[in-house]
Amino acid sequence: MPKKSRRDRLPGDAYSPQIHARFWLISEDQHSYLGVGKVRLMELIDELGSISQAAKTLNMSYKRAWTLIEEVNQLGPLPYVIKEVGGAGGGHATLTDAGRSAIAQYRAFERDLQAFVTQRTAAITL
């Protein structure tokens, strides 16, 4: 396997060739957060209807995905993901309206950040 270049190892998403960034939406109590990993996991749960399948898609352990969902369900007064455990056909997971709203807020902020970075990077000369 070829070695990754330094550029490929930069943390955060590339918002421009010169800017990589990560951001989190922090809960009012400062104990929980919503970041791109949790958002992507919730998007996949919404698409696939399964924590297990979403975890596999992200190359994440089921236990890690379950823990992240437990964390996001503590962010607001209502849960973001409803879990149905086991059964003959296996478990199922559903995103709630609160979960969809949280994703929409995160993605809207992300679009705003992208627009800001695009505008500001025109002036960068390194």
PDB file of C-alpha atoms in Angstrom:
ATOM      1  CA  MET A   1       0.000   0.000   0.000  1.00  0.00           C
ATOM      2  CA  PRO A   2       1.495   3.371  -0.962  1.00  0.00           C
ATOM      3  CA  LYS A   3       2.381   5.758   1.822  1.00  0.00           C
ATOM      4  CA  LYS A   4      -0.010   8.686   2.238  1.00  0.00           C
ATOM      5  CA  SER A   5       1.381  12.089   1.491  1.00  0.00           C
ATOM      6  CA  ARG A   6       1.449  14.729   4.214  1.00  0.00           C
ATOM      7  CA  ARG A   7      -1.424  16.510   2.446  1.00  0.00           C
ATOM      8  CA  ASP A   8      -3.582  13.345   2.641  1.00  0.00           C
ATOM      9  CA  ARG A   9      -2.960  13.140   6.400  1.00  0.00           C
ATOM     10  CA  LEU A  10      -4.081  16.673   7.217  1.00  0.00           C
ATOM     11  CA  PRO A  11      -6.846  16.654   9.803  1.00  0.00           C
ATOM     12  CA  GLY A  12     -10.258  18.022   8.971  1.00  0.00           C
ATOM     13  CA  ASP A  13     -12.174  18.422   5.781  1.00  0.00           C
ATOM     14  CA  ALA A  14     -10.655  20.423   2.949  1.00  0.00           C
ATOM     15  CA  TYR A  15     -12.705  23.577   2.607  1.00  0.00           C
ATOM     16  CA  SER A  16     -10.210  24.897   0.080  1.00  0.00           C
ATOM     17  CA  PRO A  17      -6.715  23.865  -1.032  1.00  0.00           C
ATOM     18  CA  GLN A  18      -5.310  26.119   1.711  1.00  0.00           C
ATOM     19  CA  ILE A  19      -7.826  25.475   4.505  1.00  0.00           C
ATOM     20  CA  HIS A  20      -8.655  22.286   6.367  1.00  0.00           C
ATOM     21  CA  ALA A  21     -10.980  22.554   9.344  1.00  0.00           C
ATOM     22  CA  ARG A  22     -13.183  20.661  11.731  1.00  0.00           C
ATOM     23  CA  PHE A  23     -15.950  22.079  13.831  1.00  0.00           C
ATOM     24  CA  TRP A  24     -18.367  20.833  16.432  1.00  0.00           C
ATOM     25  CA  LEU A  25     -21.701  22.098  17.651  1.00  0.00           C
ATOM     26  CA  ILE A  26     -21.432  21.993  21.455  1.00  0.00           C
ATOM     27  CA  SER A  27     -24.398  21.444  23.772  1.00  0.00           C
ATOM     28  CA  GLU A  28     -25.378  24.211  26.171  1.00  0.00           C
ATOM     29  CA  ASP A  29     -24.004  22.229  29.123  1.00  0.00           C
ATOM     30  CA  GLN A  30     -20.650  21.898  27.303  1.00  0.00           C
ATOM     31  CA  HIS A  31     -20.635  18.107  27.843  1.00  0.00           C
ATOM     32  CA  SER A  32     -21.814  16.836  24.458  1.00  0.00           C
ATOM     33  CA  TYR A  33     -21.115  17.741  20.872  1.00  0.00           C
ATOM     34  CA  LEU A  34     -22.185  17.047  17.319  1.00  0.00           C
ATOM     35  CA  GLY A  35     -19.428  16.671  14.753  1.00  0.00           C
ATOM     36  CA  VAL A  36     -19.096  15.378  11.232  1.00  0.00           C
ATOM     37  CA  GLY A  37     -18.623  11.749  12.332  1.00  0.00           C
ATOM     38  CA  LYS A  38     -21.818  11.641  14.360  1.00  0.00           C
ATOM     39  CA  VAL A  39     -23.694  13.501  11.623  1.00  0.00           C
ATOM     40  CA  ARG A  40     -22.502  11.053   8.959  1.00  0.00           C
ATOM     41  CA  LEU A  41     -23.434   8.104  11.184  1.00  0.00           C
ATOM     42  CA  MET A  42     -26.947   9.510  11.678  1.00  0.00           C
ATOM     43  CA  GLU A  43     -27.311  10.161   7.931  1.00  0.00           C
ATOM     44  CA  LEU A  44     -26.415   6.548   7.201  1.00  0.00           C
ATOM     45  CA  ILE A  45     -28.785   5.256   9.874  1.00  0.00           C
ATOM     46  CA  ASP A  46     -31.531   7.310   8.245  1.00  0.00           C
ATOM     47  CA  GLU A  47     -30.623   5.880   4.838  1.00  0.00           C
ATOM     48  CA  LEU A  48     -30.016   2.262   5.860  1.00  0.00           C
ATOM     49  CA  GLY A  49     -32.332   1.896   8.872  1.00  0.00           C
ATOM     50  CA  SER A  50     -29.646   0.094  10.840  1.00  0.00           C
ATOM     51  CA  ILE A  51     -26.882   1.064  13.261  1.00  0.00           C
ATOM     52  CA  SER A  52     -25.003  -2.085  12.297  1.00  0.00           C
ATOM     53  CA  GLN A  53     -25.116  -1.365   8.569  1.00  0.00           C
ATOM     54  CA  ALA A  54     -24.188   2.288   9.107  1.00  0.00           C
ATOM     55  CA  ALA A  55     -21.213   1.220  11.252  1.00  0.00           C
ATOM     56  CA  LYS A  56     -20.033  -1.250   8.599  1.00  0.00           C
ATOM     57  CA  THR A  57     -20.271   1.435   5.911  1.00  0.00           C
ATOM     58  CA  LEU A  58     -18.041   3.689   8.026  1.00  0.00           C
ATOM     59  CA  ASN A  59     -15.633   0.846   8.946  1.00  0.00           C
ATOM     60  CA  MET A  60     -16.596   1.409  12.573  1.00  0.00           C
ATOM     61  CA  SER A  61     -17.308  -1.164  15.237  1.00  0.00           C
ATOM     62  CA  TYR A  62     -20.930  -1.689  16.175  1.00  0.00           C
ATOM     63  CA  LYS A  63     -20.056  -0.916  19.793  1.00  0.00           C
ATOM     64  CA  ARG A  64     -18.501   2.434  18.811  1.00  0.00           C
ATOM     65  CA  ALA A  65     -21.541   3.339  16.682  1.00  0.00           C
ATOM     66  CA  TRP A  66     -23.896   2.403  19.518  1.00  0.00           C
ATOM     67  CA  THR A  67     -21.877   4.577  21.939  1.00  0.00           C
ATOM     68  CA  LEU A  68     -21.993   7.541  19.539  1.00  0.00           C
ATOM     69  CA  ILE A  69     -25.751   7.175  19.172  1.00  0.00           C
ATOM     70  CA  GLU A  70     -26.114   7.104  22.957  1.00  0.00           C
ATOM     71  CA  GLU A  71     -24.118  10.367  23.037  1.00  0.00           C
ATOM     72  CA  VAL A  72     -26.197  12.131  20.369  1.00  0.00           C
ATOM     73  CA  ASN A  73     -29.392  11.071  22.095  1.00  0.00           C
ATOM     74  CA  GLN A  74     -28.223  13.093  25.124  1.00  0.00           C
ATOM     75  CA  LEU A  75     -27.770  16.325  23.127  1.00  0.00           C
ATOM     76  CA  GLY A  76     -31.335  17.585  23.337  1.00  0.00           C
ATOM     77  CA  PRO A  77     -34.552  16.997  25.207  1.00  0.00           C
ATOM     78  CA  LEU A  78     -35.682  14.474  22.565  1.00  0.00           C
ATOM     79  CA  PRO A  79     -33.705  11.507  21.201  1.00  0.00           C
ATOM     80  CA  TYR A  80     -32.200  11.823  17.718  1.00  0.00           C
ATOM     81  CA  VAL A  81     -32.250   8.069  16.999  1.00  0.00           C
ATOM     82  CA  ILE A  82     -34.842   5.503  18.083  1.00  0.00           C
ATOM     83  CA  LYS A  83     -33.450   1.974  18.425  1.00  0.00           C
ATOM     84  CA  GLU A  84     -35.412  -1.254  18.204  1.00  0.00           C
ATOM     85  CA  VAL A  85     -33.317  -4.106  19.564  1.00  0.00           C
ATOM     86  CA  GLY A  86     -33.010  -7.563  18.003  1.00  0.00           C
ATOM     87  CA  GLY A  87     -35.826  -9.823  16.963  1.00  0.00           C
ATOM     88  CA  ALA A  88     -36.123 -12.310  14.111  1.00  0.00           C
ATOM     89  CA  GLY A  89     -35.155  -9.764  11.453  1.00  0.00           C
ATOM     90  CA  GLY A  90     -32.548  -8.034  13.605  1.00  0.00           C
ATOM     91  CA  GLY A  91     -32.689  -4.565  15.076  1.00  0.00           C
ATOM     92  CA  HIS A  92     -33.791  -1.411  13.387  1.00  0.00           C
ATOM     93  CA  ALA A  93     -33.004   2.267  13.944  1.00  0.00           C
ATOM     94  CA  THR A  94     -34.923   5.347  12.907  1.00  0.00           C
ATOM     95  CA  LEU A  95     -33.958   9.001  12.880  1.00  0.00           C
ATOM     96  CA  THR A  96     -36.411  11.287  14.660  1.00  0.00           C
ATOM     97  CA  ASP A  97     -37.490  14.744  13.530  1.00  0.00           C
ATOM     98  CA  ALA A  98     -35.122  16.135  16.179  1.00  0.00           C
ATOM     99  CA  GLY A  99     -32.272  14.119  14.631  1.00  0.00           C
ATOM    100  CA  ARG A 100     -33.077  15.362  11.139  1.00  0.00           C
ATOM    101  CA  SER A 101     -33.231  18.927  12.462  1.00  0.00           C
ATOM    102  CA  ALA A 102     -29.815  18.556  14.140  1.00  0.00           C
ATOM    103  CA  ILE A 103     -28.316  17.257  10.878  1.00  0.00           C
ATOM    104  CA  ALA A 104     -29.895  20.120   8.930  1.00  0.00           C
ATOM    105  CA  GLN A 105     -28.463  22.686  11.369  1.00  0.00           C
ATOM    106  CA  TYR A 106     -25.005  21.115  11.185  1.00  0.00           C
ATOM    107  CA  ARG A 107     -25.010  20.940   7.373  1.00  0.00           C
ATOM    108  CA  ALA A 108     -26.300  24.545   7.100  1.00  0.00           C
ATOM    109  CA  PHE A 109     -23.452  25.765   9.289  1.00  0.00           C
ATOM    110  CA  GLU A 110     -21.054  23.691   7.193  1.00  0.00           C
ATOM    111  CA  ARG A 111     -22.322  25.381   4.003  1.00  0.00           C
ATOM    112  CA  ASP A 112     -21.906  28.799   5.645  1.00  0.00           C
ATOM    113  CA  LEU A 113     -18.358  27.894   6.658  1.00  0.00           C
ATOM    114  CA  GLN A 114     -17.604  26.732   3.119  1.00  0.00           C
ATOM    115  CA  ALA A 115     -18.872  30.016   1.672  1.00  0.00           C
ATOM    116  CA  PHE A 116     -16.833  32.026   4.181  1.00  0.00           C
ATOM    117  CA  VAL A 117     -13.664  30.034   3.479  1.00  0.00           C
ATOM    118  CA  THR A 118     -14.149  30.336  -0.277  1.00  0.00           C
ATOM    119  CA  GLN A 119     -14.471  34.102   0.055  1.00  0.00           C
ATOM    120  CA  ARG A 120     -11.498  34.496   2.402  1.00  0.00           C
ATOM    121  CA  THR A 121      -9.029  32.121   0.704  1.00  0.00           C
ATOM    122  CA  ALA A 122      -8.923  34.318  -2.379  1.00  0.00           C
ATOM    123  CA  ALA A 123      -6.747  36.674  -0.317  1.00  0.00           C
ATOM    124  CA  ILE A 124      -4.328  34.037   1.035  1.00  0.00           C
ATOM    125  CA  THR A 125      -0.824  34.112  -0.403  1.00  0.00           C
ATOM    126  CA  LEU A 126       1.488  31.570   1.196  1.00  0.00           C
TER     127      LEU A 126
END
